[in-house]
Amino acid sequence: VQLQASGGGSAQFGGSLRLSCAASEFSLDALAIGWFRQAPGKEREAVVCISSSDLITYYADSVKGRFTASRDNARKTVSLQMNSLKVEDTAVYYCATDGVDIGICPTTPLLRYFDFWGQGTLVTVSS
């Protein structure tokens, strides 16, 4: 499974960005897709996960009410809509999956649960 994250860039405080995650070979609709981020000098953290049935699990309290995940099965992508961006949202964002077509998001988002990762896309938020 090869994933590719895109859509990163620069935004002002309070602005919005939309990230996309796609797989080159097949659709993501049967897979749970997690979004993670890694800020400079910090460990990678889980942000949100969307199951194959579109249930969303938030792992980072700081993004609740501002970020949401969705999927577009026709376009074979999963998106992360980020609104009301803060400077502390600055990070490289990754999408990942366990590649199993059960499509359930883990309660505890251990990195090792996710076997397949995209290359990351940089989001920079300025004040």
mmCIF file of N, CA and C in Angstrom:
data_model
loop_
_atom_site.group_PDB
_atom_site.id
_atom_site.type_symbol
_atom_site.label_atom_id
_atom_site.label_comp_id
_atom_site.label_asym_id
_atom_site.label_seq_id
_atom_site.Cartn_x
_atom_site.Cartn_y
_atom_site.Cartn_z
ATOM 1 N N VAL A 1 0.851 -1.188 0.000
ATOM 2 C CA VAL A 1 0.000 0.000 0.000
ATOM 3 C C VAL A 1 0.883 1.234 0.000
ATOM 4 N N GLN A 2 0.753 2.023 -1.016
ATOM 5 C CA GLN A 2 1.513 3.275 -1.079
ATOM 6 C C GLN A 2 0.547 4.436 -0.958
ATOM 7 N N LEU A 3 0.741 5.236 0.074
ATOM 8 C CA LEU A 3 -0.104 6.388 0.296
ATOM 9 C C LEU A 3 0.652 7.654 -0.053
ATOM 10 N N GLN A 4 -0.106 8.647 -0.445
ATOM 11 C CA GLN A 4 0.514 9.935 -0.734
ATOM 12 C C GLN A 4 -0.340 11.033 -0.134
ATOM 13 N N ALA A 5 0.265 11.826 0.729
ATOM 14 C CA ALA A 5 -0.411 12.975 1.331
ATOM 15 C C ALA A 5 -0.045 14.227 0.558
ATOM 16 N N SER A 6 -1.010 15.093 0.381
ATOM 17 C CA SER A 6 -0.772 16.344 -0.345
ATOM 18 C C SER A 6 -1.664 17.438 0.223
ATOM 19 N N GLY A 7 -1.422 18.655 -0.225
ATOM 20 C CA GLY A 7 -2.267 19.775 0.171
ATOM 21 C C GLY A 7 -1.674 20.675 1.231
ATOM 22 N N GLY A 8 -0.503 20.323 1.721
ATOM 23 C CA GLY A 8 0.125 21.172 2.721
ATOM 24 C C GLY A 8 0.555 22.507 2.126
ATOM 25 N N GLY A 9 0.916 23.409 3.001
ATOM 26 C CA GLY A 9 1.351 24.724 2.564
ATOM 27 C C GLY A 9 1.369 25.670 3.732
ATOM 28 N N SER A 10 1.302 26.947 3.414
ATOM 29 C CA SER A 10 1.328 27.977 4.448
ATOM 30 C C SER A 10 -0.060 28.560 4.644
ATOM 31 N N ALA A 11 -0.351 28.889 5.878
ATOM 32 C CA ALA A 11 -1.624 29.517 6.200
ATOM 33 C C ALA A 11 -1.407 30.500 7.339
ATOM 34 N N GLN A 12 -2.303 31.448 7.426
ATOM 35 C CA GLN A 12 -2.274 32.397 8.524
ATOM 36 C C GLN A 12 -3.062 31.838 9.704
ATOM 37 N N PHE A 13 -2.771 32.358 10.871
ATOM 38 C CA PHE A 13 -3.545 32.004 12.062
ATOM 39 C C PHE A 13 -5.033 32.218 11.772
ATOM 40 N N GLY A 14 -5.832 31.208 12.097
ATOM 41 C CA GLY A 14 -7.263 31.293 11.842
ATOM 42 C C GLY A 14 -7.683 30.841 10.464
ATOM 43 N N GLY A 15 -6.725 30.542 9.622
ATOM 44 C CA GLY A 15 -7.030 30.111 8.267
ATOM 45 C C GLY A 15 -7.349 28.629 8.176
ATOM 46 N N SER A 16 -7.465 28.162 6.943
ATOM 47 C CA SER A 16 -7.838 26.770 6.687
ATOM 48 C C SER A 16 -6.928 26.150 5.634
ATOM 49 N N LEU A 17 -6.775 24.868 5.742
ATOM 50 C CA LEU A 17 -6.109 24.059 4.727
ATOM 51 C C LEU A 17 -6.827 22.724 4.646
ATOM 52 N N ARG A 18 -6.725 22.112 3.486
ATOM 53 C CA ARG A 18 -7.325 20.792 3.293
ATOM 54 C C ARG A 18 -6.266 19.855 2.749
ATOM 55 N N LEU A 19 -6.009 18.802 3.486
ATOM 56 C CA LEU A 19 -5.037 17.799 3.075
ATOM 57 C C LEU A 19 -5.771 16.623 2.449
ATOM 58 N N SER A 20 -5.103 15.966 1.538
ATOM 59 C CA SER A 20 -5.659 14.773 0.915
ATOM 60 C C SER A 20 -4.688 13.617 1.030
ATOM 61 N N CYS A 21 -5.248 12.430 1.096
ATOM 62 C CA CYS A 21 -4.466 11.196 1.143
ATOM 63 C C CYS A 21 -5.022 10.280 0.060
ATOM 64 N N ALA A 22 -4.153 9.778 -0.766
ATOM 65 C CA ALA A 22 -4.578 8.907 -1.858
ATOM 66 C C ALA A 22 -3.632 7.724 -1.963
ATOM 67 N N ALA A 23 -4.147 6.660 -2.529
ATOM 68 C CA ALA A 23 -3.335 5.486 -2.831
ATOM 69 C C ALA A 23 -3.296 5.326 -4.338
ATOM 70 N N SER A 24 -2.139 5.056 -4.846
ATOM 71 C CA SER A 24 -1.989 5.031 -6.301
ATOM 72 C C SER A 24 -2.642 3.809 -6.934
ATOM 73 N N GLU A 25 -2.658 2.669 -6.170
ATOM 74 C CA GLU A 25 -3.088 1.435 -6.828
ATOM 75 C C GLU A 25 -4.561 1.122 -6.639
ATOM 76 N N PHE A 26 -5.157 1.596 -5.543
ATOM 77 C CA PHE A 26 -6.511 1.148 -5.271
ATOM 78 C C PHE A 26 -7.239 2.129 -4.379
ATOM 79 N N SER A 27 -8.499 1.824 -4.151
ATOM 80 C CA SER A 27 -9.328 2.695 -3.332
ATOM 81 C C SER A 27 -9.054 2.500 -1.853
ATOM 82 N N LEU A 28 -9.301 3.563 -1.104
ATOM 83 C CA LEU A 28 -9.109 3.514 0.343
ATOM 84 C C LEU A 28 -10.404 3.222 1.083
ATOM 85 N N ASP A 29 -11.493 2.980 0.374
ATOM 86 C CA ASP A 29 -12.795 2.978 1.036
ATOM 87 C C ASP A 29 -12.980 1.852 2.053
ATOM 88 N N ALA A 30 -12.210 0.789 1.977
ATOM 89 C CA ALA A 30 -12.338 -0.310 2.931
ATOM 90 C C ALA A 30 -11.352 -0.205 4.091
ATOM 91 N N LEU A 31 -10.545 0.835 4.095
ATOM 92 C CA LEU A 31 -9.481 0.953 5.089
ATOM 93 C C LEU A 31 -9.744 2.097 6.062
ATOM 94 N N ALA A 32 -9.285 1.906 7.279
ATOM 95 C CA ALA A 32 -9.242 3.018 8.220
ATOM 96 C C ALA A 32 -8.001 3.845 7.906
ATOM 97 N N ILE A 33 -8.165 5.145 7.869
ATOM 98 C CA ILE A 33 -7.060 6.038 7.558
ATOM 99 C C ILE A 33 -6.814 6.970 8.738
ATOM 100 N N GLY A 34 -5.609 6.967 9.218
ATOM 101 C CA GLY A 34 -5.231 7.845 10.321
ATOM 102 C C GLY A 34 -4.408 9.017 9.821
ATOM 103 N N TRP A 35 -4.586 10.129 10.479
ATOM 104 C CA TRP A 35 -3.760 11.307 10.221
ATOM 105 C C TRP A 35 -2.882 11.553 11.442
ATOM 106 N N PHE A 36 -1.624 11.807 11.177
ATOM 107 C CA PHE A 36 -0.641 12.050 12.220
ATOM 108 C C PHE A 36 0.105 13.339 11.882
ATOM 109 N N ARG A 37 0.798 13.862 12.855
ATOM 110 C CA ARG A 37 1.635 15.022 12.575
ATOM 111 C C ARG A 37 2.875 14.989 13.455
ATOM 112 N N GLN A 38 3.905 15.621 12.951
ATOM 113 C CA GLN A 38 5.155 15.699 13.697
ATOM 114 C C GLN A 38 5.698 17.107 13.579
ATOM 115 N N ALA A 39 5.691 17.793 14.700
ATOM 116 C CA ALA A 39 6.223 19.151 14.749
ATOM 117 C C ALA A 39 7.732 19.087 14.938
ATOM 118 N N PRO A 40 8.427 20.134 14.566
ATOM 119 C CA PRO A 40 9.889 20.144 14.708
ATOM 120 C C PRO A 40 10.323 19.853 16.139
ATOM 121 N N GLY A 41 11.200 18.888 16.287
ATOM 122 C CA GLY A 41 11.724 18.553 17.600
ATOM 123 C C GLY A 41 10.790 17.770 18.492
ATOM 124 N N LYS A 42 9.663 17.357 17.947
ATOM 125 C CA LYS A 42 8.687 16.618 18.757
ATOM 126 C C LYS A 42 8.418 15.243 18.163
ATOM 127 N N GLU A 43 7.806 14.390 18.968
ATOM 128 C CA GLU A 43 7.447 13.064 18.486
ATOM 129 C C GLU A 43 6.201 13.146 17.610
ATOM 130 N N ARG A 44 6.077 12.142 16.770
ATOM 131 C CA ARG A 44 4.898 12.063 15.923
ATOM 132 C C ARG A 44 3.681 11.770 16.795
ATOM 133 N N GLU A 45 2.605 12.494 16.540
ATOM 134 C CA GLU A 45 1.398 12.285 17.329
ATOM 135 C C GLU A 45 0.212 11.993 16.427
ATOM 136 N N ALA A 46 -0.697 11.216 16.958
ATOM 137 C CA ALA A 46 -1.920 10.902 16.221
ATOM 138 C C ALA A 46 -2.901 12.058 16.333
ATOM 139 N N VAL A 47 -3.564 12.349 15.248
ATOM 140 C CA VAL A 47 -4.503 13.471 15.220
ATOM 141 C C VAL A 47 -5.941 12.970 15.143
ATOM 142 N N VAL A 48 -6.241 12.195 14.114
ATOM 143 C CA VAL A 48 -7.615 11.751 13.899
ATOM 144 C C VAL A 48 -7.576 10.516 13.010
ATOM 145 N N CYS A 49 -8.631 9.728 13.092
ATOM 146 C CA CYS A 49 -8.747 8.548 12.242
ATOM 147 C C CYS A 49 -10.180 8.465 11.732
ATOM 148 N N ILE A 50 -10.324 8.025 10.485
ATOM 149 C CA ILE A 50 -11.650 7.801 9.926
ATOM 150 C C ILE A 50 -11.761 6.336 9.540
ATOM 151 N N SER A 51 -12.823 5.697 10.012
ATOM 152 C CA SER A 51 -13.011 4.280 9.718
ATOM 153 C C SER A 51 -13.613 4.103 8.331
ATOM 154 N N SER A 52 -13.721 2.859 7.918
ATOM 155 C CA SER A 52 -14.317 2.584 6.616
ATOM 156 C C SER A 52 -15.792 2.938 6.582
ATOM 157 N N SER A 53 -16.419 3.014 7.749
ATOM 158 C CA SER A 53 -17.828 3.426 7.818
ATOM 159 C C SER A 53 -17.968 4.895 8.187
ATOM 160 N N ASP A 54 -16.879 5.629 8.047
ATOM 161 C CA ASP A 54 -16.855 7.078 8.242
ATOM 162 C C ASP A 54 -17.018 7.520 9.692
ATOM 163 N N LEU A 55 -16.779 6.618 10.628
ATOM 164 C CA LEU A 55 -16.733 7.034 12.025
ATOM 165 C C LEU A 55 -15.389 7.706 12.286
ATOM 166 N N ILE A 56 -15.445 8.841 12.969
ATOM 167 C CA ILE A 56 -14.221 9.608 13.193
ATOM 168 C C ILE A 56 -13.806 9.486 14.646
ATOM 169 N N THR A 57 -12.568 9.160 14.857
ATOM 170 C CA THR A 57 -11.984 9.066 16.186
ATOM 171 C C THR A 57 -10.933 10.154 16.323
ATOM 172 N N TYR A 58 -11.123 11.025 17.274
ATOM 173 C CA TYR A 58 -10.145 12.076 17.526
ATOM 174 C C TYR A 58 -9.165 11.603 18.591
ATOM 175 N N TYR A 59 -7.889 11.765 18.296
ATOM 176 C CA TYR A 59 -6.851 11.396 19.243
ATOM 177 C C TYR A 59 -6.247 12.629 19.920
ATOM 178 N N ALA A 60 -6.274 13.751 19.235
ATOM 179 C CA ALA A 60 -5.707 14.989 19.770
ATOM 180 C C ALA A 60 -6.837 15.919 20.176
ATOM 181 N N ASP A 61 -6.968 16.175 21.452
ATOM 182 C CA ASP A 61 -8.040 17.055 21.930
ATOM 183 C C ASP A 61 -7.911 18.450 21.334
ATOM 184 N N SER A 62 -6.705 18.851 21.018
ATOM 185 C CA SER A 62 -6.472 20.214 20.546
ATOM 186 C C SER A 62 -7.097 20.492 19.180
ATOM 187 N N VAL A 63 -7.474 19.446 18.446
ATOM 188 C CA VAL A 63 -8.030 19.669 17.113
ATOM 189 C C VAL A 63 -9.541 19.471 17.054
ATOM 190 N N LYS A 64 -10.117 19.003 18.135
ATOM 191 C CA LYS A 64 -11.574 18.791 18.148
ATOM 192 C C LYS A 64 -12.297 20.115 17.898
ATOM 193 N N GLY A 65 -13.272 20.043 17.011
ATOM 194 C CA GLY A 65 -14.006 21.245 16.667
ATOM 195 C C GLY A 65 -13.343 22.073 15.583
ATOM 196 N N ARG A 66 -12.119 21.720 15.219
ATOM 197 C CA ARG A 66 -11.412 22.479 14.180
ATOM 198 C C ARG A 66 -11.053 21.607 12.974
ATOM 199 N N PHE A 67 -10.685 20.363 13.220
ATOM 200 C CA PHE A 67 -10.290 19.444 12.160
ATOM 201 C C PHE A 67 -11.379 18.385 11.980
ATOM 202 N N THR A 68 -11.535 17.944 10.746
ATOM 203 C CA THR A 68 -12.403 16.810 10.512
ATOM 204 C C THR A 68 -11.889 16.016 9.322
ATOM 205 N N ALA A 69 -12.109 14.723 9.364
ATOM 206 C CA ALA A 69 -11.700 13.840 8.278
ATOM 207 C C ALA A 69 -12.920 13.407 7.490
ATOM 208 N N SER A 70 -12.723 13.183 6.224
ATOM 209 C CA SER A 70 -13.810 12.706 5.373
ATOM 210 C C SER A 70 -13.206 11.898 4.238
ATOM 211 N N ARG A 71 -14.038 11.167 3.567
ATOM 212 C CA ARG A 71 -13.538 10.396 2.438
ATOM 213 C C ARG A 71 -14.395 10.643 1.211
ATOM 214 N N ASP A 72 -13.745 10.594 0.079
ATOM 215 C CA ASP A 72 -14.415 10.724 -1.212
ATOM 216 C C ASP A 72 -14.105 9.445 -1.971
ATOM 217 N N ASN A 73 -15.021 8.507 -1.894
ATOM 218 C CA ASN A 73 -14.738 7.204 -2.499
ATOM 219 C C ASN A 73 -14.651 7.273 -4.016
ATOM 220 N N ALA A 74 -15.372 8.207 -4.590
ATOM 221 C CA ALA A 74 -15.320 8.333 -6.040
ATOM 222 C C ALA A 74 -13.926 8.750 -6.497
ATOM 223 N N ARG A 75 -13.299 9.601 -5.687
ATOM 224 C CA ARG A 75 -11.969 10.078 -6.047
ATOM 225 C C ARG A 75 -10.885 9.274 -5.359
ATOM 226 N N LYS A 76 -11.323 8.310 -4.541
ATOM 227 C CA LYS A 76 -10.374 7.418 -3.860
ATOM 228 C C LYS A 76 -9.425 8.198 -2.965
ATOM 229 N N THR A 77 -9.955 9.156 -2.255
ATOM 230 C CA THR A 77 -9.131 9.945 -1.352
ATOM 231 C C THR A 77 -9.778 10.089 0.020
ATOM 232 N N VAL A 78 -8.952 10.382 0.993
ATOM 233 C CA VAL A 78 -9.401 10.755 2.326
ATOM 234 C C VAL A 78 -8.833 12.134 2.606
ATOM 235 N N SER A 79 -9.653 13.004 3.127
ATOM 236 C CA SER A 79 -9.227 14.376 3.363
ATOM 237 C C SER A 79 -9.184 14.719 4.848
ATOM 238 N N LEU A 80 -8.368 15.685 5.161
ATOM 239 C CA LEU A 80 -8.327 16.266 6.502
ATOM 240 C C LEU A 80 -8.562 17.764 6.332
ATOM 241 N N GLN A 81 -9.737 18.205 6.728
ATOM 242 C CA GLN A 81 -10.069 19.622 6.669
ATOM 243 C C GLN A 81 -9.642 20.281 7.968
ATOM 244 N N MET A 82 -8.790 21.272 7.847
ATOM 245 C CA MET A 82 -8.245 21.933 9.030
ATOM 246 C C MET A 82 -8.687 23.391 9.030
ATOM 247 N N ASN A 83 -9.483 23.753 9.991
ATOM 248 C CA ASN A 83 -9.984 25.118 10.127
ATOM 249 C C ASN A 83 -9.443 25.755 11.398
ATOM 250 N N SER A 84 -9.566 27.056 11.474
ATOM 251 C CA SER A 84 -9.133 27.809 12.660
ATOM 252 C C SER A 84 -7.715 27.414 13.053
ATOM 253 N N LEU A 85 -6.856 27.405 12.083
ATOM 254 C CA LEU A 85 -5.493 26.934 12.303
ATOM 255 C C LEU A 85 -4.760 27.801 13.329
ATOM 256 N N LYS A 86 -3.916 27.133 14.086
ATOM 257 C CA LYS A 86 -3.089 27.790 15.099
ATOM 258 C C LYS A 86 -1.619 27.563 14.768
ATOM 259 N N VAL A 87 -0.786 28.408 15.308
ATOM 260 C CA VAL A 87 0.654 28.268 15.057
ATOM 261 C C VAL A 87 1.139 26.894 15.491
ATOM 262 N N GLU A 88 0.562 26.399 16.566
ATOM 263 C CA GLU A 88 0.995 25.091 17.078
ATOM 264 C C GLU A 88 0.537 23.917 16.224
ATOM 265 N N ASP A 89 -0.233 24.178 15.172
ATOM 266 C CA ASP A 89 -0.587 23.136 14.213
ATOM 267 C C ASP A 89 0.512 22.931 13.185
ATOM 268 N N THR A 90 1.512 23.774 13.204
ATOM 269 C CA THR A 90 2.632 23.644 12.278
ATOM 270 C C THR A 90 3.325 22.301 12.483
ATOM 271 N N ALA A 91 3.412 21.533 11.407
ATOM 272 C CA ALA A 91 3.984 20.187 11.483
ATOM 273 C C ALA A 91 3.996 19.562 10.096
ATOM 274 N N VAL A 92 4.681 18.452 9.996
ATOM 275 C CA VAL A 92 4.535 17.592 8.827
ATOM 276 C C VAL A 92 3.395 16.634 9.124
ATOM 277 N N TYR A 93 2.450 16.569 8.225
ATOM 278 C CA TYR A 93 1.271 15.731 8.401
ATOM 279 C C TYR A 93 1.392 14.480 7.531
ATOM 280 N N TYR A 94 1.031 13.365 8.127
ATOM 281 C CA TYR A 94 1.115 12.074 7.458
ATOM 282 C C TYR A 94 -0.248 11.384 7.492
ATOM 283 N N CYS A 95 -0.539 10.640 6.453
ATOM 284 C CA CYS A 95 -1.664 9.719 6.518
ATOM 285 C C CYS A 95 -1.093 8.305 6.568
ATOM 286 N N ALA A 96 -1.845 7.430 7.193
ATOM 287 C CA ALA A 96 -1.363 6.067 7.388
ATOM 288 C C ALA A 96 -2.539 5.109 7.500
ATOM 289 N N THR A 97 -2.257 3.846 7.270
ATOM 290 C CA THR A 97 -3.272 2.813 7.387
ATOM 291 C C THR A 97 -2.632 1.500 7.805
ATOM 292 N N ASP A 98 -3.448 0.615 8.384
ATOM 293 C CA ASP A 98 -2.932 -0.722 8.689
ATOM 294 C C ASP A 98 -3.067 -1.644 7.483
ATOM 295 N N GLY A 99 -3.776 -1.179 6.463
ATOM 296 C CA GLY A 99 -3.906 -1.966 5.245
ATOM 297 C C GLY A 99 -4.891 -3.116 5.337
ATOM 298 N N VAL A 100 -5.604 -3.209 6.449
ATOM 299 C CA VAL A 100 -6.548 -4.317 6.651
ATOM 300 C C VAL A 100 -7.950 -3.832 6.319
ATOM 301 N N ASP A 101 -8.667 -4.580 5.506
ATOM 302 C CA ASP A 101 -9.958 -4.092 5.022
ATOM 303 C C ASP A 101 -11.110 -4.329 5.994
ATOM 304 N N ILE A 102 -10.775 -4.403 7.286
ATOM 305 C CA ILE A 102 -11.818 -4.343 8.316
ATOM 306 C C ILE A 102 -12.204 -2.889 8.542
ATOM 307 N N GLY A 103 -11.206 -2.007 8.456
ATOM 308 C CA GLY A 103 -11.493 -0.578 8.448
ATOM 309 C C GLY A 103 -11.832 0.048 9.783
ATOM 310 N N ILE A 104 -11.283 -0.482 10.852
ATOM 311 C CA ILE A 104 -11.582 0.039 12.183
ATOM 312 C C ILE A 104 -10.410 0.871 12.703
ATOM 313 N N CYS A 105 -10.723 2.001 13.281
ATOM 314 C CA CYS A 105 -9.683 2.826 13.889
ATOM 315 C C CYS A 105 -9.357 2.291 15.284
ATOM 316 N N PRO A 106 -8.111 2.239 15.638
ATOM 317 C CA PRO A 106 -7.752 1.731 16.966
ATOM 318 C C PRO A 106 -8.124 2.727 18.050
ATOM 319 N N THR A 107 -8.462 2.194 19.197
ATOM 320 C CA THR A 107 -8.756 3.058 20.341
ATOM 321 C C THR A 107 -7.488 3.775 20.784
ATOM 322 N N THR A 108 -6.405 3.048 20.807
ATOM 323 C CA THR A 108 -5.106 3.626 21.145
ATOM 324 C C THR A 108 -4.273 3.654 19.878
ATOM 325 N N PRO A 109 -3.953 4.830 19.369
ATOM 326 C CA PRO A 109 -3.297 4.935 18.064
ATOM 327 C C PRO A 109 -1.793 4.718 18.108
ATOM 328 N N LEU A 110 -1.389 3.517 18.473
ATOM 329 C CA LEU A 110 0.038 3.218 18.473
ATOM 330 C C LEU A 110 0.571 3.284 17.047
ATOM 331 N N LEU A 111 1.709 3.883 16.902
ATOM 332 C CA LEU A 111 2.272 4.045 15.564
ATOM 333 C C LEU A 111 2.479 2.700 14.892
ATOM 334 N N ARG A 112 2.840 1.696 15.675
ATOM 335 C CA ARG A 112 3.133 0.399 15.084
ATOM 336 C C ARG A 112 1.881 -0.294 14.547
ATOM 337 N N TYR A 113 0.709 0.210 14.934
ATOM 338 C CA TYR A 113 -0.532 -0.349 14.405
ATOM 339 C C TYR A 113 -0.672 -0.028 12.919
ATOM 340 N N PHE A 114 -0.090 1.086 12.526
ATOM 341 C CA PHE A 114 -0.221 1.553 11.150
ATOM 342 C C PHE A 114 1.020 1.139 10.364
ATOM 343 N N ASP A 115 0.810 0.243 9.415
ATOM 344 C CA ASP A 115 1.932 -0.344 8.690
ATOM 345 C C ASP A 115 2.352 0.451 7.461
ATOM 346 N N PHE A 116 1.452 1.249 6.923
ATOM 347 C CA PHE A 116 1.715 1.929 5.669
ATOM 348 C C PHE A 116 1.530 3.435 5.852
ATOM 349 N N TRP A 117 2.528 4.178 5.397
ATOM 350 C CA TRP A 117 2.564 5.618 5.619
ATOM 351 C C TRP A 117 2.796 6.370 4.309
ATOM 352 N N GLY A 118 2.182 7.535 4.226
ATOM 353 C CA GLY A 118 2.508 8.442 3.144
ATOM 354 C C GLY A 118 3.778 9.203 3.483
ATOM 355 N N GLN A 119 4.241 9.997 2.564
ATOM 356 C CA GLN A 119 5.537 10.649 2.728
ATOM 357 C C GLN A 119 5.457 11.930 3.561
ATOM 358 N N GLY A 120 4.274 12.410 3.843
ATOM 359 C CA GLY A 120 4.144 13.610 4.666
ATOM 360 C C GLY A 120 4.029 14.876 3.834
ATOM 361 N N THR A 121 3.284 15.817 4.360
ATOM 362 C CA THR A 121 3.140 17.116 3.720
ATOM 363 C C THR A 121 3.226 18.191 4.798
ATOM 364 N N LEU A 122 3.987 19.233 4.527
ATOM 365 C CA LEU A 122 4.294 20.249 5.533
ATOM 366 C C LEU A 122 3.200 21.304 5.594
ATOM 367 N N VAL A 123 2.755 21.563 6.805
ATOM 368 C CA VAL A 123 1.805 22.642 7.080
ATOM 369 C C VAL A 123 2.493 23.653 7.979
ATOM 370 N N THR A 124 2.499 24.896 7.549
ATOM 371 C CA THR A 124 3.121 25.974 8.319
ATOM 372 C C THR A 124 2.073 27.050 8.582
ATOM 373 N N VAL A 125 1.846 27.335 9.847
ATOM 374 C CA VAL A 125 0.870 28.353 10.228
ATOM 375 C C VAL A 125 1.611 29.510 10.875
ATOM 376 N N SER A 126 1.363 30.697 10.366
ATOM 377 C CA SER A 126 2.033 31.881 10.885
ATOM 378 C C SER A 126 1.032 32.782 11.608
ATOM 379 N N SER A 127 1.566 33.517 12.553
ATOM 380 C CA SER A 127 0.698 34.403 13.356
ATOM 381 C C SER A 127 0.478 35.736 12.675
#
